[in-house]
Amino acid sequence: MKPLGALLALAGLGLAWQLAVAQDAPATRFLAPNLDSICEKDARQDVFFMASDEMNGRDTLSPETRMTAHYVKTRMQQAGLKPAGEKGTWYQEVALRYNKWDTPPALSLTTVAGERKLEYGRDFVGAGGPGGVAELKDVPLAFAGYAVNEPTRNYNDLDGLDLKGKLALVLRYEPTPWRQGGRRNPFSRASFLQTKEQQCKAAGAVGILLVTGPESLGATDNRRDLPDPGAGEKSPPLELDLKAAGAQPASFPFLHITIAAADALLGGEGRLQKLQQEFDQGNFANRPDLAGAKASLSMKATAVVRTCPNVLGKIEGERDEWIVFGAHHDHLGQGYFGSRSPNKMGEIHNGADDNASGVAAILEIAEAFATCGRKPRRSMLFITFTGEEKGLLGSQWYVKHPTVPHDRVVAMINIDMLGRLNNNEIAMQGTGASKFLLRHCQEAAPLFPELRVTMTTRAPIPASDHWPFFSEAGIPVLFPMGAIPPEMHTNLDDPETIKYGGIVLGARYMAEIAWRISEDPGYADYIGPVKTAVGPDGKPRDPSQPPPKKPSEAREEDFSHR
Ligand SMILES: [Zn+2]
């Protein structure tokens, strides 16, 4: 599941209430064939392979992730699937780009006490890795607090601040009292680097010097006030390379400096901590006037483009209508990016639950259906995605370059982290956005009394690869989600501690639901952001939308407009 720091606020998860599963006639018999073939032995084999130290934590661009993709392809082939990638292959190459420093950046800060040259790697690093091309000479600075404007909290520490043409000195994260303990991510969108960048850019700043305030050091289990300088180079942030002509690294410098460097700017040791304590309470009265301070910096990074594959296999059904299964096969490598135990950077984050367990689940479902001797009514496409941890990159790429037209797809089922279910509890994300899918989840649930299934009533959360399908392609989605285990995104997510029974149970439940969707002559409704989405029946997926115009009607209308 994606590291939240990067992209999302999971506020209001919305596990509202357990819908009386018995609303619809509970199923009394399994419809899906061959469920017994979904077994712990195979799941264990897959997880132990993908989460082995040899696979080195499957960081997106690592050679081990390509080996994992090859392993998945072999398993699909053995299971009897057909290739469904590009040009008749099993693969779809995803083009990714990242930035690399040409030369380490140079930064100097001048105050009334004199000029101070900061050393890259010791006094500052690139916030979020290498990036940007910039030459700034003696630019003024301003203290922007957390650069947070949160009307719901009546907090705006940018209010009345002139940042035009200045370098903004910004506190990392958000006001300390806002931190929400015990959640997968104790931070909100306000803490995201992108959010701070947008806020400061909009206010006219020419760049950001980020600092982790002393009050925040306890906020994560990272006792360092400066991220590992090599981390952003060993596992750089990635983005899709969509061949935007002449796209060059952004020229908005975003550097991370130490507390000591910030204190020097603010006039002495402890100054930053005092300020942070005041800003934490919404007291901006003592915002320092940095009129006498200046900064100079030069940096140059170059974009590097690489590819790595999604893996795709299919089972052709009686109809050209499709159910898509997805699961990501990448993880965090050695934790240089997205780790929740940054003190363990350099140690393999094996990713047994996240997401070797989900890949094992869809491979088992694929094998069960491909070897059952019956053709499913609807066709099935199985995809394992790369780049999920770096921002849902593999699934975004697939949605932009589908191998099955989106309007031929009835529903997408994403499986991510089934290996550490707490008391076999899962919350079905997606049931709040499709009555058709809710019904099938409810009808099948009684067949799995060991599972504790709750249906969600809100839109699915953007926590994994179902999101681009739901938010960009307008496809109804299902995403069975367990509670967040403490091992998630740490070096402790090892195959030895996985609950294989939970993977098998969850996979069988999802297989039963999928087969029911396949057998159902109806089409899934969809309540979501893509209002124009049309299903394989040619009708709008969103029941509140008017039916698409017939060509004759469109021509008529067109003629009347002329
Ligand atoms: Zn993850």
XYZ file of C-alpha atoms and ligand atoms in Angstrom:
563
model
C 0.000 0.000 0.000
C 1.289 3.311 -0.865
C 3.305 5.335 1.587
C 0.875 7.990 2.712
C 3.375 10.684 3.285
C 3.400 11.121 -0.425
C -0.068 11.294 -1.496
C -2.968 11.020 0.631
C -4.895 11.921 3.657
C -6.878 9.038 4.784
C -8.984 11.148 7.011
C -12.433 9.773 7.625
C -11.800 6.184 6.661
C -15.440 5.798 7.056
C -15.862 2.387 8.425
C -19.372 3.489 9.185
C -21.301 0.547 10.264
C -21.687 -3.048 9.601
C -24.548 -3.361 7.199
C -26.816 -6.170 8.139
C -25.231 -8.676 5.789
C -28.480 -10.560 5.816
C -30.270 -7.825 3.848
C -30.178 -9.896 0.646
C -30.909 -13.620 0.398
C -27.697 -15.107 1.838
C -26.010 -17.543 -0.540
C -26.181 -21.121 0.563
C -23.813 -22.613 -1.983
C -20.625 -21.660 -3.710
C -20.878 -20.667 -7.350
C -17.173 -20.358 -7.976
C -15.385 -23.533 -9.061
C -12.225 -25.032 -7.681
C -11.983 -22.864 -4.566
C -10.296 -25.696 -2.715
C -7.304 -25.383 -5.049
C -6.604 -22.024 -3.418
C -4.302 -23.307 -0.726
C -1.763 -22.249 1.917
C 1.032 -24.327 0.375
C 1.026 -22.362 -2.885
C 0.477 -19.029 -1.172
C 3.393 -19.752 1.124
C 5.621 -20.658 -1.837
C 4.796 -17.392 -3.608
C 5.220 -15.198 -0.533
C 8.462 -16.854 0.540
C 9.886 -16.333 -2.938
C 8.830 -12.715 -3.436
C 9.632 -11.708 0.160
C 12.936 -13.535 0.325
C 16.085 -11.544 1.065
C 17.213 -12.449 -2.460
C 14.394 -10.277 -3.795
C 15.901 -7.472 -1.732
C 12.581 -5.785 -0.888
C 11.571 -5.309 -4.570
C 12.224 -1.575 -4.899
C 10.534 -0.458 -8.129
C 13.595 0.082 -10.336
C 15.678 -2.713 -8.830
C 16.741 -5.786 -10.846
C 15.034 -7.925 -8.203
C 11.660 -6.413 -9.086
C 12.165 -7.435 -12.701
C 13.041 -10.949 -11.438
C 9.827 -10.904 -9.395
C 7.900 -9.905 -12.522
C 9.471 -12.845 -14.308
C 8.442 -15.131 -11.443
C 4.846 -13.889 -11.651
C 4.813 -14.426 -15.423
C 6.035 -18.004 -14.958
C 3.350 -18.676 -12.351
C 0.659 -17.262 -14.636
C 1.946 -19.360 -17.525
C 2.011 -22.515 -15.354
C -1.535 -21.737 -14.205
C -2.717 -21.789 -17.821
C -3.284 -18.097 -18.394
C -2.596 -16.451 -21.736
C -0.314 -13.427 -22.150
C -2.235 -10.133 -22.100
C 0.538 -7.559 -22.248
C 1.980 -5.526 -25.101
C 2.492 -7.135 -28.490
C 1.338 -10.553 -27.275
C 3.819 -10.609 -24.376
C 3.170 -10.967 -20.659
C 4.547 -7.517 -19.956
C 3.647 -3.864 -20.220
C 6.709 -1.654 -19.807
C 6.014 1.347 -17.579
C 8.159 4.390 -18.372
C 9.354 6.129 -15.227
C 11.561 9.122 -14.681
C 13.580 10.438 -11.728
C 16.095 13.182 -11.173
C 19.816 12.769 -10.592
C 22.198 15.488 -9.398
C 24.726 16.502 -12.034
C 26.765 18.072 -9.243
C 25.851 18.213 -5.498
C 23.978 21.470 -4.869
C 25.700 24.407 -3.150
C 23.942 26.506 -0.490
C 25.195 29.442 1.581
C 23.318 31.510 4.163
C 24.336 35.044 5.122
C 23.164 36.764 8.314
C 24.450 39.704 10.315
C 26.857 37.150 11.823
C 28.431 36.551 8.378
C 28.218 34.052 5.503
C 27.985 30.313 6.157
C 28.565 27.708 3.394
C 26.484 24.609 4.147
C 27.779 21.164 3.245
C 25.559 18.892 1.123
C 24.735 15.680 2.965
C 25.743 17.048 6.397
C 23.918 20.359 6.694
C 21.320 19.895 3.976
C 19.930 17.450 1.416
C 17.318 17.568 -1.329
C 13.855 17.265 0.269
C 12.390 14.198 -1.445
C 15.597 13.418 -3.350
C 17.500 15.143 -6.166
C 15.589 17.623 -8.275
C 15.527 21.015 -9.877
C 17.789 23.358 -11.701
C 18.339 26.736 -10.041
C 20.775 29.575 -9.578
C 19.740 31.982 -6.789
C 21.999 34.792 -5.611
C 21.454 36.633 -2.337
C 17.726 36.074 -2.193
C 15.858 37.185 0.924
C 14.248 34.704 3.302
C 11.051 34.538 5.318
C 9.872 32.188 8.085
C 6.638 30.550 6.884
C 5.893 28.336 9.890
C 4.422 25.038 8.629
C 3.151 26.775 5.464
C -0.279 25.453 6.413
C -3.607 27.026 5.578
C -6.261 24.801 7.178
C -9.588 26.670 7.407
C -11.251 23.685 9.111
C -8.814 24.197 11.952
C -8.870 27.971 11.696
C -5.130 27.865 11.164
C -3.237 29.842 8.489
C 0.379 30.623 9.242
C 0.832 32.121 5.787
C -1.720 34.817 6.452
C -0.294 38.300 5.820
C 3.159 36.897 5.018
C 4.976 38.321 1.991
C 6.845 35.484 0.311
C 7.267 37.085 -3.115
C 10.737 36.440 -4.495
C 11.831 34.920 -1.192
C 13.128 31.553 -0.024
C 10.649 30.216 2.526
C 11.970 28.604 5.715
C 9.297 25.968 6.440
C 8.691 23.510 9.266
C 8.236 19.868 8.229
C 4.956 18.033 8.989
C 2.127 20.021 10.689
C 1.414 21.540 14.114
C 2.433 18.882 16.595
C -0.937 18.759 18.441
C -2.608 17.725 15.176
C -0.732 14.444 15.042
C -3.179 11.504 15.226
C -1.615 8.587 17.050
C -2.308 4.951 16.216
C -3.161 5.569 12.574
C -1.351 4.242 9.536
C -0.198 7.741 8.945
C -0.426 10.241 11.792
C -0.249 13.123 9.344
C -2.731 14.920 7.141
C -2.422 16.408 3.675
C -1.018 19.559 5.259
C 2.214 17.643 5.925
C 2.781 16.609 2.336
C 5.786 18.145 0.627
C 3.607 18.764 -2.431
C 1.083 20.699 -0.364
C 3.776 22.930 1.152
C 5.281 23.467 -2.296
C 1.910 24.479 -3.750
C 1.207 26.861 -0.843
C 4.597 28.590 -1.073
C 4.662 28.735 -4.866
C 1.186 30.270 -4.857
C 2.477 32.922 -2.442
C 5.332 33.757 -4.846
C 8.226 32.056 -3.044
C 11.254 31.055 -5.177
C 12.021 27.916 -3.175
C 11.808 26.197 0.213
C 14.272 25.395 2.976
C 12.515 22.681 4.994
C 13.512 21.896 8.592
C 12.298 19.155 10.959
C 11.431 21.089 14.115
C 12.731 19.699 17.440
C 9.132 19.137 18.569
C 8.592 16.902 15.553
C 11.598 14.664 16.025
C 9.447 12.396 18.140
C 6.685 12.553 15.535
C 8.130 9.622 13.649
C 10.609 7.115 14.942
C 13.193 9.067 13.039
C 15.485 10.735 15.543
C 17.443 12.438 12.778
C 16.665 16.040 11.816
C 17.972 15.373 8.341
C 16.876 12.453 6.136
C 19.664 10.086 5.069
C 21.308 12.105 2.277
C 21.757 8.997 0.173
C 18.159 7.876 0.557
C 16.787 10.157 -2.134
C 19.505 8.953 -4.498
C 19.339 5.257 -3.599
C 15.566 5.182 -4.040
C 14.501 8.419 -5.724
C 10.914 9.617 -6.023
C 9.560 8.509 -9.392
C 6.959 9.821 -11.751
C 5.445 8.537 -14.962
C 7.400 9.560 -18.025
C 4.536 10.625 -20.240
C 6.923 11.987 -22.862
C 5.840 15.550 -22.092
C 7.988 17.247 -24.762
C 10.966 19.102 -23.266
C 9.901 18.228 -19.730
C 12.811 19.241 -17.500
C 13.235 18.894 -13.742
C 11.210 21.583 -11.964
C 13.217 24.652 -11.070
C 11.718 25.131 -7.623
C 14.509 24.399 -5.126
C 13.234 22.325 -2.206
C 16.044 21.593 0.247
C 16.045 20.129 3.762
C 18.371 21.839 6.273
C 19.393 20.874 9.810
C 18.011 22.441 12.982
C 21.458 23.950 13.602
C 21.407 25.694 10.215
C 17.908 27.028 10.889
C 18.841 28.233 14.365
C 21.804 30.095 12.871
C 19.417 31.853 10.517
C 16.982 32.640 13.319
C 19.564 34.171 15.566
C 20.748 31.442 17.923
C 20.406 27.976 19.381
C 16.894 27.013 20.479
C 15.249 29.764 18.452
C 13.578 27.271 16.137
C 12.163 25.176 18.991
C 10.670 28.247 20.687
C 9.085 29.367 17.439
C 7.722 25.899 16.729
C 6.109 25.730 20.182
C 4.375 29.049 19.508
C 3.266 28.120 15.998
C 1.973 24.800 17.347
C -0.436 26.872 19.433
C -1.387 29.100 16.511
C 0.549 32.008 17.977
C 2.341 33.741 15.104
C 3.005 37.017 16.965
C 6.744 36.408 17.251
C 7.320 35.484 13.621
C 10.981 36.538 13.096
C 11.843 39.267 10.596
C 14.635 37.752 8.514
C 15.282 41.027 6.710
C 19.043 40.810 7.334
C 19.383 37.251 5.974
C 20.201 36.195 2.422
C 20.656 32.849 0.700
C 22.529 31.768 -2.412
C 22.248 28.357 -4.028
C 23.028 26.579 -7.241
C 21.876 23.140 -8.249
C 21.427 21.099 -11.383
C 19.699 17.783 -11.747
C 18.988 15.796 -14.875
C 15.992 13.580 -15.553
C 16.681 9.885 -16.076
C 14.087 7.668 -17.775
C 13.866 3.929 -17.095
C 11.192 1.261 -17.598
C 9.973 -1.668 -15.530
C 7.099 -3.996 -16.231
C 3.553 -4.645 -15.157
C 2.705 -8.329 -15.693
C -0.568 -9.276 -17.446
C -2.288 -12.638 -18.017
C -5.842 -13.458 -19.049
C -8.557 -16.111 -19.060
C -10.855 -15.659 -22.021
C -14.515 -16.128 -21.098
C -17.628 -16.543 -23.164
C -18.078 -12.801 -23.418
C -15.893 -9.817 -24.262
C -16.759 -8.354 -20.909
C -14.013 -8.285 -18.322
C -13.267 -8.526 -14.639
C -9.823 -7.134 -13.807
C -7.812 -8.453 -10.850
C -4.879 -6.344 -9.634
C -2.101 -6.535 -7.030
C 1.229 -4.703 -6.853
C 4.478 -6.742 -6.847
C 6.865 -3.949 -5.828
C 7.780 -2.820 -2.330
C 10.232 -0.539 -0.493
C 13.549 -2.247 -1.167
C 15.895 -1.324 1.691
C 13.554 1.321 3.090
C 15.231 4.366 1.629
C 11.805 5.597 0.585
C 8.501 5.330 2.434
C 9.734 3.375 5.435
C 7.941 3.765 8.759
C 11.134 2.763 10.498
C 13.664 5.079 8.878
C 16.171 4.068 11.525
C 16.243 0.763 9.646
C 17.225 2.300 6.331
C 19.581 -0.072 4.533
C 17.811 -3.136 5.950
C 15.671 -5.216 3.578
C 11.963 -4.405 3.850
C 10.766 -7.784 2.599
C 7.154 -6.792 1.977
C 5.646 -10.227 2.671
C 2.230 -8.788 3.485
C 2.714 -5.696 1.312
C 2.167 -7.011 -1.177
C 3.521 -10.498 -1.779
C 0.325 -11.695 -0.054
C -1.932 -9.935 -2.592
C 0.051 -11.232 -5.569
C -0.148 -14.754 -4.127
C -3.921 -14.323 -3.731
C -4.587 -13.312 -7.353
C -2.225 -16.014 -8.669
C -4.190 -18.606 -6.702
C -7.521 -17.261 -7.986
C -6.173 -17.250 -11.560
C -4.984 -20.826 -11.194
C -8.304 -21.951 -9.692
C -10.314 -20.490 -12.577
C -7.860 -21.449 -15.332
C -7.736 -25.093 -14.232
C -11.394 -25.598 -13.330
C -12.251 -26.930 -16.783
C -15.028 -24.382 -17.261
C -14.966 -21.161 -19.234
C -16.120 -18.234 -17.131
C -19.026 -16.291 -18.552
C -17.018 -13.058 -18.454
C -13.317 -12.834 -19.293
C -10.733 -12.163 -16.611
C -7.550 -10.091 -16.744
C -4.918 -10.515 -14.011
C -2.389 -7.682 -13.581
C 0.476 -7.319 -11.134
C 1.602 -3.711 -10.998
C 4.980 -2.142 -10.473
C 5.590 1.211 -8.809
C 2.654 1.173 -6.382
C 4.773 2.310 -3.454
C 6.106 5.220 -5.462
C 2.644 6.561 -6.224
C 0.374 3.996 -7.896
C 2.601 4.345 -10.976
C 2.038 0.940 -12.596
C -1.750 1.132 -12.255
C -1.825 4.740 -13.445
C 0.204 3.726 -16.476
C -2.131 0.807 -17.210
C -5.195 3.069 -16.930
C -3.588 5.457 -19.429
C -2.538 2.554 -21.694
C -5.218 -0.135 -21.202
C -4.867 -3.475 -23.019
C -8.646 -4.044 -22.550
C -10.860 -0.996 -23.298
C -12.210 0.456 -20.039
C -15.790 0.311 -21.280
C -15.444 -3.492 -21.671
C -14.609 -3.839 -17.992
C -17.433 -4.682 -15.575
C -15.403 -4.295 -12.360
C -11.843 -4.181 -10.949
C -10.806 -6.135 -7.843
C -7.594 -4.945 -6.156
C -5.896 -7.050 -3.488
C -3.271 -5.415 -1.289
C -2.189 -6.815 2.106
C -4.207 -9.893 3.036
C -1.427 -11.465 5.070
C -1.992 -9.996 8.513
C -5.743 -9.868 8.919
C -6.734 -9.044 12.472
C -9.339 -11.653 13.556
C -10.022 -12.239 9.838
C -11.624 -8.794 9.647
C -11.842 -7.084 6.266
C -13.626 -3.934 5.189
C -14.849 -3.996 1.609
C -13.804 -0.750 0.041
C -15.918 0.059 -3.020
C -19.266 -1.240 -1.774
C -20.267 2.332 -0.977
C -19.932 3.257 -4.655
C -21.768 0.358 -6.313
C -24.979 -1.369 -5.221
C -24.272 -4.210 -7.656
C -20.909 -4.933 -6.016
C -22.352 -4.470 -2.520
C -25.005 -7.082 -3.250
C -22.475 -9.661 -4.418
C -20.234 -9.029 -1.396
C -23.240 -9.399 0.928
C -24.572 -12.515 -0.776
C -21.233 -14.308 -0.748
C -20.182 -13.339 2.788
C -22.259 -15.972 4.667
C -20.357 -18.689 2.786
C -17.247 -17.591 4.710
C -18.369 -17.510 8.354
C -14.734 -17.318 9.559
C -14.393 -13.982 7.805
C -15.700 -10.820 9.499
C -16.774 -8.715 6.572
C -17.910 -5.132 6.886
C -19.186 -3.093 4.003
C -18.097 0.479 3.645
C -20.588 3.159 2.770
C -18.293 5.823 1.435
C -16.234 6.152 -1.738
C -13.176 3.886 -1.783
C -10.058 5.484 -0.321
C -7.115 6.224 -2.633
C -4.832 3.802 -0.775
C -3.845 1.415 -3.555
C -4.046 0.424 -7.227
C -7.819 0.368 -7.495
C -7.727 4.172 -7.280
C -6.720 5.082 -10.871
C -9.380 2.617 -12.133
C -12.034 4.277 -9.956
C -10.971 7.931 -10.207
C -9.663 8.090 -13.804
C -11.249 5.204 -15.764
C -14.638 5.341 -13.996
C -14.644 1.601 -13.291
C -16.445 0.096 -10.238
C -13.867 -1.325 -7.849
C -13.559 -3.616 -4.854
C -10.664 -3.526 -2.401
C -10.757 -5.826 0.642
C -8.828 -4.011 3.336
C -7.657 -5.217 6.731
C -6.579 -3.088 9.678
C -3.104 -1.592 9.344
C -0.596 -3.971 10.955
C 2.377 -2.537 12.857
C 4.743 -4.358 10.504
C 3.535 -2.363 7.520
C 6.371 -0.503 5.768
C 8.964 -1.673 8.238
C 11.826 -4.143 8.077
C 9.646 -6.592 10.055
C 7.208 -7.505 7.242
C 8.694 -10.994 6.861
C 7.204 -14.199 5.376
C 7.679 -16.145 8.582
C 5.039 -14.109 10.407
C 2.343 -14.100 7.718
C -1.089 -15.613 8.449
C -1.442 -17.817 5.355
C -4.903 -18.990 6.379
C -6.123 -15.396 6.067
C -4.723 -15.083 2.533
C -6.529 -18.287 1.505
C -9.810 -17.206 3.119
C -9.687 -13.728 1.626
C -8.718 -15.048 -1.809
C -11.555 -17.597 -1.818
C -14.064 -14.913 -0.807
C -12.864 -12.596 -3.601
C -12.935 -15.505 -6.075
C -16.520 -16.313 -5.117
C -17.537 -12.669 -5.561
C -15.758 -12.460 -8.924
C -17.433 -15.580 -10.245
C -20.819 -14.227 -9.166
C -20.090 -10.966 -11.009
C -19.107 -13.051 -14.012
C -22.336 -15.042 -13.921
C -24.573 -12.027 -13.278
C -26.310 -10.849 -16.485
C -26.441 -7.329 -15.027
C -23.819 -4.587 -15.057
C -22.193 -2.831 -12.131
C -23.387 0.646 -11.267
C -20.810 3.246 -10.272
C -21.068 6.339 -8.109
C -17.827 8.168 -8.617
C -15.988 11.144 -10.102
C -16.098 9.992 -13.761
C -19.651 10.944 -14.633
C -19.285 10.046 -18.297
C -18.206 6.454 -17.603
C -20.018 3.903 -19.775
C -20.222 0.165 -19.131
C -20.069 -2.799 -21.534
C -23.834 -2.426 -22.048
C -23.177 0.975 -23.600
C -25.107 2.681 -20.800
C -23.784 5.195 -18.255
C -22.415 3.388 -15.217
C -23.756 6.149 -12.988
C -27.525 5.534 -12.844
C -28.157 9.276 -12.289
C -26.643 10.127 -15.678
C -28.824 10.491 -18.816
C -28.397 7.729 -21.440
C -25.833 8.561 -24.158
C -27.370 10.243 -27.236
C -28.024 8.090 -30.295
C -25.863 9.192 -33.281
C -29.065 10.396 -35.079
C -30.057 12.511 -32.059
C -26.500 13.937 -31.844
C -26.554 14.797 -35.566
C -29.994 16.406 -35.167
C -28.785 18.424 -32.225
C -25.601 19.304 -34.061
C -27.587 20.450 -37.066
C -29.807 22.633 -34.853
C -26.721 24.299 -33.352
C -25.254 25.238 -36.694
Zn 2.851 -0.476 0.680
